PDB file of C-alpha atoms in Angstrom:
ATOM      1  CA  UNK A  11     -96.952 -77.643-190.409  1.00  0.00           C
ATOM      2  CA  UNK A  12     -96.729 -74.934-192.965  1.00  0.00           C
ATOM      3  CA  UNK A  13     -98.515 -71.619-193.324  1.00  0.00           C
ATOM      4  CA  UNK A  14     -99.245 -71.824-197.012  1.00  0.00           C
ATOM      5  CA  UNK A  15    -102.455 -70.977-198.763  1.00  0.00           C
ATOM      6  CA  UNK A  16    -104.050 -74.367-198.038  1.00  0.00           C
ATOM      7  CA  UNK A  17    -105.447 -75.305-194.622  1.00  0.00           C
ATOM      8  CA  UNK A  18    -103.108 -77.870-193.043  1.00  0.00           C
ATOM      9  CA  UNK A  19    -104.354 -81.350-192.257  1.00  0.00           C
ATOM     10  CA  UNK A  20    -104.967 -82.512-188.701  1.00  0.00           C
ATOM     11  CA  UNK A  21    -101.697 -83.561-187.063  1.00  0.00           C
ATOM     12  CA  UNK A  22    -101.380 -86.325-184.498  1.00  0.00           C
ATOM     13  CA  UNK A  23     -99.875 -84.745-181.388  1.00  0.00           C
ATOM     14  CA  UNK A  24     -97.995 -87.248-179.251  1.00  0.00           C
ATOM     15  CA  UNK A  25     -96.483 -86.354-175.884  1.00  0.00           C
ATOM     16  CA  UNK A  26     -93.064 -87.599-174.841  1.00  0.00           C
ATOM     17  CA  UNK A  27     -92.990 -90.936-173.018  1.00  0.00           C
ATOM     18  CA  UNK A  28     -90.283 -90.091-170.455  1.00  0.00           C
ATOM     19  CA  UNK A  29     -90.104 -87.387-167.801  1.00  0.00           C
ATOM     20  CA  UNK A  30     -88.136 -84.431-169.138  1.00  0.00           C
ATOM     21  CA  UNK A  31     -86.215 -84.099-165.859  1.00  0.00           C
ATOM     22  CA  UNK A  32     -85.225 -87.627-164.853  1.00  0.00           C
ATOM     23  CA  UNK A  33     -85.591 -89.161-168.334  1.00  0.00           C
ATOM     24  CA  UNK A  34     -87.248 -92.215-166.841  1.00  0.00           C
ATOM     25  CA  UNK A  35     -90.601 -93.767-167.681  1.00  0.00           C
ATOM     26  CA  UNK A  36     -92.655 -95.036-164.757  1.00  0.00           C
ATOM     27  CA  UNK A  37     -96.216 -96.167-164.292  1.00  0.00           C
ATOM     28  CA  UNK A  38     -97.005 -93.164-162.098  1.00  0.00           C
ATOM     29  CA  UNK A  39     -98.936 -90.272-163.564  1.00  0.00           C
ATOM     30  CA  UNK A  40     -97.002 -87.828-165.724  1.00  0.00           C
ATOM     31  CA  UNK A  41     -98.013 -84.174-166.080  1.00  0.00           C
ATOM     32  CA  UNK A  42     -98.141 -83.171-169.771  1.00  0.00           C
ATOM     33  CA  UNK A  43     -97.465 -79.590-170.862  1.00  0.00           C
ATOM     34  CA  UNK A  44    -100.337 -78.097-172.859  1.00  0.00           C
ATOM     35  CA  UNK A  45     -97.927 -76.139-175.096  1.00  0.00           C
ATOM     36  CA  UNK A  46     -95.081 -78.533-175.857  1.00  0.00           C
ATOM     37  CA  UNK A  47     -94.815 -82.338-175.749  1.00  0.00           C
ATOM     38  CA  UNK A  48     -92.779 -82.545-172.511  1.00  0.00           C
ATOM     39  CA  UNK A  49     -94.102 -84.551-169.555  1.00  0.00           C
ATOM     40  CA  UNK A  50     -93.013 -84.463-165.905  1.00  0.00           C
ATOM     41  CA  UNK A  51     -93.222 -86.444-162.680  1.00  0.00           C
ATOM     42  CA  UNK A  52     -94.758 -84.654-159.716  1.00  0.00           C
ATOM     43  CA  UNK A  53     -91.754 -85.618-157.584  1.00  0.00           C
ATOM     44  CA  UNK A  54     -89.261 -84.328-160.146  1.00  0.00           C
ATOM     45  CA  UNK A  55     -91.010 -80.955-160.339  1.00  0.00           C
ATOM     46  CA  UNK A  56     -90.925 -80.742-156.536  1.00  0.00           C
ATOM     47  CA  UNK A  57     -87.261 -81.768-156.305  1.00  0.00           C
ATOM     48  CA  UNK A  58     -86.203 -79.139-158.844  1.00  0.00           C
ATOM     49  CA  UNK A  59     -88.245 -76.447-157.087  1.00  0.00           C
ATOM     50  CA  UNK A  60     -90.599 -75.835-160.016  1.00  0.00           C
ATOM     51  CA  UNK A  61     -93.566 -76.434-157.737  1.00  0.00           C
ATOM     52  CA  UNK A  62     -93.534 -75.714-154.021  1.00  0.00           C
ATOM     53  CA  UNK A  63     -95.997 -76.147-151.175  1.00  0.00           C
ATOM     54  CA  UNK A  64     -99.595 -75.843-152.288  1.00  0.00           C
ATOM     55  CA  UNK A  65     -98.402 -75.344-155.871  1.00  0.00           C
ATOM     56  CA  UNK A  66     -98.425 -79.111-156.397  1.00  0.00           C
ATOM     57  CA  UNK A  67    -102.172 -79.313-155.864  1.00  0.00           C
ATOM     58  CA  UNK A  68    -102.734 -76.459-158.316  1.00  0.00           C
ATOM     59  CA  UNK A  69    -100.504 -78.079-160.947  1.00  0.00           C
ATOM     60  CA  UNK A  70    -102.314 -81.389-160.499  1.00  0.00           C
ATOM     61  CA  UNK A  71    -105.689 -79.709-160.881  1.00  0.00           C
ATOM     62  CA  UNK A  72    -104.674 -77.711-163.946  1.00  0.00           C
ATOM     63  CA  UNK A  73    -102.902 -80.619-165.637  1.00  0.00           C
ATOM     64  CA  UNK A  74    -106.052 -82.735-165.503  1.00  0.00           C
ATOM     65  CA  UNK A  75    -108.411 -80.097-166.886  1.00  0.00           C
ATOM     66  CA  UNK A  76    -109.105 -79.535-170.560  1.00  0.00           C
ATOM     67  CA  UNK A  77    -107.327 -76.205-170.211  1.00  0.00           C
ATOM     68  CA  UNK A  78    -104.102 -77.887-169.162  1.00  0.00           C
ATOM     69  CA  UNK A  79    -100.884 -76.670-167.597  1.00  0.00           C
ATOM     70  CA  UNK A  80     -97.750 -75.010-169.040  1.00  0.00           C
ATOM     71  CA  UNK A  81     -94.372 -76.378-168.001  1.00  0.00           C
ATOM     72  CA  UNK A  82     -91.617 -74.107-166.666  1.00  0.00           C
ATOM     73  CA  UNK A  83     -90.149 -73.701-170.154  1.00  0.00           C
ATOM     74  CA  UNK A  84     -93.372 -72.573-171.829  1.00  0.00           C
ATOM     75  CA  UNK A  85     -94.642 -70.616-168.814  1.00  0.00           C
ATOM     76  CA  UNK A  86     -91.678 -68.222-169.054  1.00  0.00           C
ATOM     77  CA  UNK A  87     -92.089 -66.032-172.163  1.00  0.00           C
ATOM     78  CA  UNK A  88     -88.776 -64.350-171.414  1.00  0.00           C
ATOM     79  CA  UNK A  89     -87.076 -67.529-172.651  1.00  0.00           C
ATOM     80  CA  UNK A  90     -88.308 -66.729-176.171  1.00  0.00           C
ATOM     81  CA  UNK A  91     -85.894 -63.780-176.383  1.00  0.00           C
ATOM     82  CA  UNK A  92     -82.433 -64.046-177.885  1.00  0.00           C
ATOM     83  CA  UNK A  93     -79.415 -62.950-175.872  1.00  0.00           C
ATOM     84  CA  UNK A  94     -79.324 -59.649-177.777  1.00  0.00           C
ATOM     85  CA  UNK A  95     -83.047 -59.025-177.217  1.00  0.00           C
ATOM     86  CA  UNK A  96     -82.699 -59.786-173.513  1.00  0.00           C
ATOM     87  CA  UNK A  97     -79.777 -57.350-173.267  1.00  0.00           C
ATOM     88  CA  UNK A  98     -81.875 -54.648-174.949  1.00  0.00           C
ATOM     89  CA  UNK A  99     -84.748 -55.240-172.520  1.00  0.00           C
ATOM     90  CA  UNK A 100     -82.422 -55.194-169.495  1.00  0.00           C
ATOM     91  CA  UNK A 101     -80.883 -51.960-170.723  1.00  0.00           C
ATOM     92  CA  UNK A 102     -84.333 -50.384-171.005  1.00  0.00           C
ATOM     93  CA  UNK A 103     -85.176 -51.461-167.455  1.00  0.00           C
ATOM     94  CA  UNK A 104     -81.937 -49.939-166.162  1.00  0.00           C
ATOM     95  CA  UNK A 105     -82.438 -46.617-167.955  1.00  0.00           C
ATOM     96  CA  UNK A 106     -86.042 -46.417-166.740  1.00  0.00           C
ATOM     97  CA  UNK A 107     -84.981 -47.373-163.184  1.00  0.00           C
ATOM     98  CA  UNK A 108     -87.144 -50.499-163.018  1.00  0.00           C
ATOM     99  CA  UNK A 109     -86.108 -52.725-160.109  1.00  0.00           C
ATOM    100  CA  UNK A 110     -86.012 -56.410-161.155  1.00  0.00           C
ATOM    101  CA  UNK A 111     -88.057 -58.986-159.237  1.00  0.00           C
ATOM    102  CA  UNK A 112     -90.284 -56.322-157.683  1.00  0.00           C
ATOM    103  CA  UNK A 113     -94.002 -55.845-158.239  1.00  0.00           C
ATOM    104  CA  UNK A 114     -95.218 -52.672-159.970  1.00  0.00           C
ATOM    105  CA  UNK A 115     -98.144 -50.467-159.015  1.00  0.00           C
ATOM    106  CA  UNK A 116    -100.318 -48.781-161.615  1.00  0.00           C
ATOM    107  CA  UNK A 117     -98.321 -45.547-161.160  1.00  0.00           C
ATOM    108  CA  UNK A 118     -95.035 -47.467-161.568  1.00  0.00           C
ATOM    109  CA  UNK A 119     -96.284 -49.120-164.753  1.00  0.00           C
ATOM    110  CA  UNK A 120     -97.541 -45.890-166.352  1.00  0.00           C
ATOM    111  CA  UNK A 121     -94.354 -44.048-165.387  1.00  0.00           C
ATOM    112  CA  UNK A 122     -92.286 -46.804-166.973  1.00  0.00           C
ATOM    113  CA  UNK A 123     -94.348 -46.708-170.152  1.00  0.00           C
ATOM    114  CA  UNK A 124     -93.855 -42.927-170.412  1.00  0.00           C
ATOM    115  CA  UNK A 125     -90.103 -43.255-169.830  1.00  0.00           C
ATOM    116  CA  UNK A 126     -89.792 -46.102-172.329  1.00  0.00           C
ATOM    117  CA  UNK A 127     -91.682 -44.055-174.941  1.00  0.00           C
ATOM    118  CA  UNK A 128     -89.341 -41.078-174.445  1.00  0.00           C
ATOM    119  CA  UNK A 129     -86.207 -43.212-174.535  1.00  0.00           C
ATOM    120  CA  UNK A 130     -84.001 -41.866-177.300  1.00  0.00           C
ATOM    121  CA  UNK A 131     -86.412 -39.032-178.090  1.00  0.00           C
ATOM    122  CA  UNK A 132     -86.843 -36.419-175.358  1.00  0.00           C
ATOM    123  CA  UNK A 133     -89.824 -34.815-177.134  1.00  0.00           C
ATOM    124  CA  UNK A 134     -91.834 -38.001-177.358  1.00  0.00           C
ATOM    125  CA  UNK A 135     -94.237 -39.247-174.677  1.00  0.00           C
ATOM    126  CA  UNK A 136     -97.410 -41.256-174.497  1.00  0.00           C
ATOM    127  CA  UNK A 137    -100.500 -39.543-175.845  1.00  0.00           C
ATOM    128  CA  UNK A 138    -103.667 -39.512-173.766  1.00  0.00           C
ATOM    129  CA  UNK A 139    -105.042 -42.401-175.790  1.00  0.00           C
ATOM    130  CA  UNK A 140    -101.817 -44.391-175.391  1.00  0.00           C
ATOM    131  CA  UNK A 141    -101.853 -43.793-171.632  1.00  0.00           C
ATOM    132  CA  UNK A 142    -105.437 -45.082-171.467  1.00  0.00           C
ATOM    133  CA  UNK A 143    -104.350 -48.141-173.419  1.00  0.00           C
ATOM    134  CA  UNK A 144    -101.471 -48.664-170.960  1.00  0.00           C
ATOM    135  CA  UNK A 145    -103.913 -48.363-168.058  1.00  0.00           C
ATOM    136  CA  UNK A 146    -106.155 -51.015-169.649  1.00  0.00           C
ATOM    137  CA  UNK A 147    -103.130 -53.258-170.089  1.00  0.00           C
ATOM    138  CA  UNK A 148    -102.249 -52.832-166.400  1.00  0.00           C
ATOM    139  CA  UNK A 149    -105.802 -53.867-165.468  1.00  0.00           C
ATOM    140  CA  UNK A 150    -105.454 -56.930-167.701  1.00  0.00           C
ATOM    141  CA  UNK A 151    -102.223 -57.834-165.900  1.00  0.00           C
ATOM    142  CA  UNK A 152    -103.975 -57.416-162.541  1.00  0.00           C
ATOM    143  CA  UNK A 153    -107.131 -59.550-162.920  1.00  0.00           C
ATOM    144  CA  UNK A 154    -107.573 -59.873-159.146  1.00  0.00           C
ATOM    145  CA  UNK A 155    -107.504 -56.070-158.691  1.00  0.00           C
ATOM    146  CA  UNK A 156    -104.724 -56.149-156.108  1.00  0.00           C
ATOM    147  CA  UNK A 157    -103.356 -52.784-157.232  1.00  0.00           C
ATOM    148  CA  UNK A 158    -100.033 -54.196-158.419  1.00  0.00           C
ATOM    149  CA  UNK A 159     -98.666 -56.632-160.997  1.00  0.00           C
ATOM    150  CA  UNK A 160     -96.131 -59.329-160.264  1.00  0.00           C
ATOM    151  CA  UNK A 161     -92.681 -59.204-161.829  1.00  0.00           C
ATOM    152  CA  UNK A 162     -93.093 -62.413-163.926  1.00  0.00           C
ATOM    153  CA  UNK A 163     -96.288 -61.009-165.483  1.00  0.00           C
ATOM    154  CA  UNK A 164     -94.610 -57.670-166.215  1.00  0.00           C
ATOM    155  CA  UNK A 165     -91.568 -59.415-167.707  1.00  0.00           C
ATOM    156  CA  UNK A 166     -93.775 -61.604-169.913  1.00  0.00           C
ATOM    157  CA  UNK A 167     -95.643 -58.516-171.151  1.00  0.00           C
ATOM    158  CA  UNK A 168     -92.458 -56.628-171.972  1.00  0.00           C
ATOM    159  CA  UNK A 169     -90.966 -59.693-173.678  1.00  0.00           C
ATOM    160  CA  UNK A 170     -94.025 -59.920-175.924  1.00  0.00           C
ATOM    161  CA  UNK A 171     -93.824 -56.230-176.831  1.00  0.00           C
ATOM    162  CA  UNK A 172     -90.172 -56.660-177.791  1.00  0.00           C
ATOM    163  CA  UNK A 173     -90.935 -59.732-179.904  1.00  0.00           C
ATOM    164  CA  UNK A 174     -93.755 -57.849-181.610  1.00  0.00           C
ATOM    165  CA  UNK A 175     -91.450 -54.912-182.293  1.00  0.00           C
ATOM    166  CA  UNK A 176     -88.328 -56.734-183.472  1.00  0.00           C
ATOM    167  CA  UNK A 177     -89.363 -60.059-184.988  1.00  0.00           C
ATOM    168  CA  UNK A 178     -90.867 -60.470-188.458  1.00  0.00           C
ATOM    169  CA  UNK A 179     -94.126 -62.431-188.641  1.00  0.00           C
ATOM    170  CA  UNK A 180     -92.451 -65.544-190.047  1.00  0.00           C
ATOM    171  CA  UNK A 181     -90.103 -65.610-187.073  1.00  0.00           C
ATOM    172  CA  UNK A 182     -93.036 -65.414-184.639  1.00  0.00           C
ATOM    173  CA  UNK A 183     -94.865 -68.207-186.485  1.00  0.00           C
ATOM    174  CA  UNK A 184     -91.848 -70.474-186.066  1.00  0.00           C
ATOM    175  CA  UNK A 185     -92.214 -70.129-182.276  1.00  0.00           C
ATOM    176  CA  UNK A 186     -95.595 -71.875-182.311  1.00  0.00           C
ATOM    177  CA  UNK A 187     -95.649 -75.515-181.269  1.00  0.00           C
ATOM    178  CA  UNK A 188     -97.596 -78.255-183.034  1.00  0.00           C
ATOM    179  CA  UNK A 189    -100.193 -78.176-180.244  1.00  0.00           C
ATOM    180  CA  UNK A 190    -100.685 -74.438-180.630  1.00  0.00           C
ATOM    181  CA  UNK A 191    -101.066 -74.716-184.400  1.00  0.00           C
ATOM    182  CA  UNK A 192    -103.608 -77.504-183.962  1.00  0.00           C
ATOM    183  CA  UNK A 193    -105.662 -75.409-181.537  1.00  0.00           C
ATOM    184  CA  UNK A 194    -105.539 -72.488-183.949  1.00  0.00           C
ATOM    185  CA  UNK A 195    -106.605 -74.795-186.775  1.00  0.00           C
ATOM    186  CA  UNK A 196    -109.527 -76.145-184.718  1.00  0.00           C
ATOM    187  CA  UNK A 197    -110.615 -72.588-183.929  1.00  0.00           C
ATOM    188  CA  UNK A 198    -110.463 -71.548-187.572  1.00  0.00           C
ATOM    189  CA  UNK A 199    -112.491 -74.571-188.678  1.00  0.00           C
ATOM    190  CA  UNK A 200    -115.050 -74.157-185.887  1.00  0.00           C
ATOM    191  CA  UNK A 201    -115.744 -70.507-186.717  1.00  0.00           C
ATOM    192  CA  UNK A 202    -115.176 -70.529-190.448  1.00  0.00           C
ATOM    193  CA  UNK A 203    -117.090 -71.759-193.435  1.00  0.00           C
ATOM    194  CA  UNK A 204    -114.650 -73.527-195.655  1.00  0.00           C
ATOM    195  CA  UNK A 205    -111.421 -71.652-196.248  1.00  0.00           C
ATOM    196  CA  UNK A 206    -112.159 -68.291-194.575  1.00  0.00           C
ATOM    197  CA  UNK A 207    -113.738 -66.609-191.548  1.00  0.00           C
ATOM    198  CA  UNK A 208    -114.959 -63.047-191.000  1.00  0.00           C
ATOM    199  CA  UNK A 209    -112.737 -60.297-189.637  1.00  0.00           C
ATOM    200  CA  UNK A 210    -114.978 -60.035-186.563  1.00  0.00           C
ATOM    201  CA  UNK A 211    -114.427 -63.714-185.804  1.00  0.00           C
ATOM    202  CA  UNK A 212    -110.678 -63.269-186.269  1.00  0.00           C
ATOM    203  CA  UNK A 213    -110.710 -60.424-183.723  1.00  0.00           C
ATOM    204  CA  UNK A 214    -112.828 -62.509-181.351  1.00  0.00           C
ATOM    205  CA  UNK A 215    -110.244 -65.286-181.571  1.00  0.00           C
ATOM    206  CA  UNK A 216    -107.545 -62.856-180.391  1.00  0.00           C
ATOM    207  CA  UNK A 217    -109.449 -62.525-177.108  1.00  0.00           C
ATOM    208  CA  UNK A 218    -110.419 -66.182-176.844  1.00  0.00           C
ATOM    209  CA  UNK A 219    -106.932 -67.577-176.154  1.00  0.00           C
ATOM    210  CA  UNK A 220    -106.936 -66.017-172.679  1.00  0.00           C
ATOM    211  CA  UNK A 221    -109.962 -67.947-171.357  1.00  0.00           C
ATOM    212  CA  UNK A 222    -108.225 -70.102-168.748  1.00  0.00           C
ATOM    213  CA  UNK A 223    -109.182 -72.115-165.689  1.00  0.00           C
ATOM    214  CA  UNK A 224    -112.632 -72.868-167.104  1.00  0.00           C
ATOM    215  CA  UNK A 225    -115.033 -74.777-164.863  1.00  0.00           C
ATOM    216  CA  UNK A 226    -116.368 -76.585-167.916  1.00  0.00           C
ATOM    217  CA  UNK A 227    -115.090 -76.515-171.466  1.00  0.00           C
ATOM    218  CA  UNK A 228    -116.956 -77.616-174.596  1.00  0.00           C
ATOM    219  CA  UNK A 229    -116.094 -80.883-176.275  1.00  0.00           C
ATOM    220  CA  UNK A 230    -113.594 -80.753-179.087  1.00  0.00           C
ATOM    221  CA  UNK A 231    -112.361 -83.165-181.731  1.00  0.00           C
ATOM    222  CA  UNK A 232    -108.793 -81.960-181.195  1.00  0.00           C
ATOM    223  CA  UNK A 233    -106.705 -84.458-179.246  1.00  0.00           C
ATOM    224  CA  UNK A 234    -104.715 -81.850-177.307  1.00  0.00           C
ATOM    225  CA  UNK A 235    -105.486 -79.806-174.200  1.00  0.00           C
ATOM    226  CA  UNK A 236    -107.851 -76.933-174.899  1.00  0.00           C
ATOM    227  CA  UNK A 237    -106.770 -73.352-174.478  1.00  0.00           C
ATOM    228  CA  UNK A 238    -108.768 -71.364-176.940  1.00  0.00           C
ATOM    229  CA  UNK A 239    -112.259 -70.205-177.791  1.00  0.00           C
ATOM    230  CA  UNK A 240    -115.218 -71.179-175.684  1.00  0.00           C
ATOM    231  CA  UNK A 241    -118.810 -71.316-176.772  1.00  0.00           C
ATOM    232  CA  UNK A 242    -120.853 -68.146-176.442  1.00  0.00           C
ATOM    233  CA  UNK A 243    -123.390 -70.084-174.373  1.00  0.00           C
ATOM    234  CA  UNK A 244    -120.761 -71.110-171.817  1.00  0.00           C
ATOM    235  CA  UNK A 245    -121.008 -69.355-168.428  1.00  0.00           C
ATOM    236  CA  UNK A 246    -117.279 -68.658-168.632  1.00  0.00           C
ATOM    237  CA  UNK A 247    -117.716 -66.725-171.848  1.00  0.00           C
ATOM    238  CA  UNK A 248    -119.424 -63.830-170.046  1.00  0.00           C
ATOM    239  CA  UNK A 249    -117.478 -60.584-169.877  1.00  0.00           C
ATOM    240  CA  UNK A 250    -118.055 -56.911-169.290  1.00  0.00           C
ATOM    241  CA  UNK A 251    -120.611 -55.152-171.459  1.00  0.00           C
ATOM    242  CA  UNK A 252    -117.916 -52.957-172.922  1.00  0.00           C
ATOM    243  CA  UNK A 253    -115.945 -55.990-174.107  1.00  0.00           C
ATOM    244  CA  UNK A 254    -119.065 -57.633-175.520  1.00  0.00           C
ATOM    245  CA  UNK A 255    -119.777 -54.453-177.443  1.00  0.00           C
ATOM    246  CA  UNK A 256    -116.219 -54.305-178.730  1.00  0.00           C
ATOM    247  CA  UNK A 257    -116.420 -57.902-179.963  1.00  0.00           C
ATOM    248  CA  UNK A 258    -119.805 -57.581-181.708  1.00  0.00           C
ATOM    249  CA  UNK A 259    -119.794 -57.801-185.507  1.00  0.00           C
ATOM    250  CA  UNK A 260    -119.175 -54.465-187.146  1.00  0.00           C
ATOM    251  CA  UNK A 261    -119.094 -53.068-190.633  1.00  0.00           C
ATOM    252  CA  UNK A 262    -115.609 -54.600-190.990  1.00  0.00           C
ATOM    253  CA  UNK A 263    -117.047 -58.109-190.751  1.00  0.00           C
ATOM    254  CA  UNK A 264    -117.280 -58.289-194.526  1.00  0.00           C
ATOM    255  CA  UNK A 265    -113.508 -58.768-194.864  1.00  0.00           C
ATOM    256  CA  UNK A 266    -112.703 -62.448-195.192  1.00  0.00           C
ATOM    257  CA  UNK A 267    -109.684 -63.812-193.368  1.00  0.00           C
ATOM    258  CA  UNK A 268    -107.992 -66.906-194.766  1.00  0.00           C
ATOM    259  CA  UNK A 269    -105.971 -69.431-192.742  1.00  0.00           C
ATOM    260  CA  UNK A 270    -102.477 -67.897-193.218  1.00  0.00           C
ATOM    261  CA  UNK A 271    -103.807 -64.426-192.331  1.00  0.00           C
ATOM    262  CA  UNK A 272    -105.689 -65.801-189.321  1.00  0.00           C
ATOM    263  CA  UNK A 273    -102.540 -67.424-187.982  1.00  0.00           C
ATOM    264  CA  UNK A 274    -100.433 -64.280-188.536  1.00  0.00           C
ATOM    265  CA  UNK A 275    -102.970 -62.035-186.799  1.00  0.00           C
ATOM    266  CA  UNK A 276    -103.314 -64.394-183.828  1.00  0.00           C
ATOM    267  CA  UNK A 277     -99.762 -65.660-183.313  1.00  0.00           C
ATOM    268  CA  UNK A 278     -98.662 -63.042-180.755  1.00  0.00           C
ATOM    269  CA  UNK A 279    -101.810 -63.631-178.660  1.00  0.00           C
ATOM    270  CA  UNK A 280    -101.404 -67.404-178.806  1.00  0.00           C
ATOM    271  CA  UNK A 281     -97.882 -66.960-177.442  1.00  0.00           C
ATOM    272  CA  UNK A 282     -99.172 -64.490-174.838  1.00  0.00           C
ATOM    273  CA  UNK A 283    -101.605 -67.111-173.511  1.00  0.00           C
ATOM    274  CA  UNK A 284     -98.868 -69.618-172.668  1.00  0.00           C
ATOM    275  CA  UNK A 285     -98.266 -68.677-168.992  1.00  0.00           C
ATOM    276  CA  UNK A 286    -100.355 -70.318-166.277  1.00  0.00           C
ATOM    277  CA  UNK A 287    -101.059 -66.932-164.711  1.00  0.00           C
ATOM    278  CA  UNK A 288    -104.599 -65.599-165.073  1.00  0.00           C
ATOM    279  CA  UNK A 289    -103.145 -62.266-166.256  1.00  0.00           C
ATOM    280  CA  UNK A 290    -103.642 -61.226-169.894  1.00  0.00           C
ATOM    281  CA  UNK A 291    -100.058 -60.531-170.906  1.00  0.00           C
ATOM    282  CA  UNK A 292    -100.914 -58.710-174.124  1.00  0.00           C
ATOM    283  CA  UNK A 293    -104.398 -57.241-174.302  1.00  0.00           C
ATOM    284  CA  UNK A 294    -105.828 -57.386-177.819  1.00  0.00           C
ATOM    285  CA  UNK A 295    -107.388 -54.201-179.268  1.00  0.00           C
ATOM    286  CA  UNK A 296    -111.083 -53.687-178.673  1.00  0.00           C
TER     287      UNK A 296
END
């Protein structure tokens, strides 16, 4: 589906018929990924160690909600990096003395961000505003307020920052799956009037992709699992007063955003919403 000036037509998204692991079709229930078209048997996921213990019940619950579940390929944003990009990220971790597979406290995260900012330029460090932004990002990665962030969430965040820094927009757009483009299209059509939406609505969409594990989602004409905007009247749409204020229409609302621009300005946040974790792996501005 292209990103030209015209709004693309609705695509029929069809999941694979055979389990991606055993490559066998059976009558038993298959778990579909909400990002790609792969499907999996519960037993195959257990056998390969992708779900363990109580994780099976959680996967089952998520897979049968409108939100859906991300498979082990799509859940791991680190897999989006090339070998060269992964080497660059590993080198940064080594120079900043980040220990792999260990959780990070708020102090660890801020220290790392300062060290990463000064890397290659001894006179450069985070400004006060940048440190506040880093602190807000840590809070977004720690939604349960445990005082630390898990390594997979930290790695996903850093992978996204590297993609944002090194990849051109067209390269990021090519990472989107058909399901993700269809959800973006449905969002654009739901909030827009014809061929454009307001800038405020575009910014609101950047936040909307991270609404996960909803107790009840609104109906949608899109035939794929829903991970995207929720109605303002939904109980799950409530947030802090500061966020509501940040997302209210402003004087910038007059700028119209067409479909290609909408997709470009949302692509990194759509990718960031892939993991099953409740963490916000790349907090949008505002």
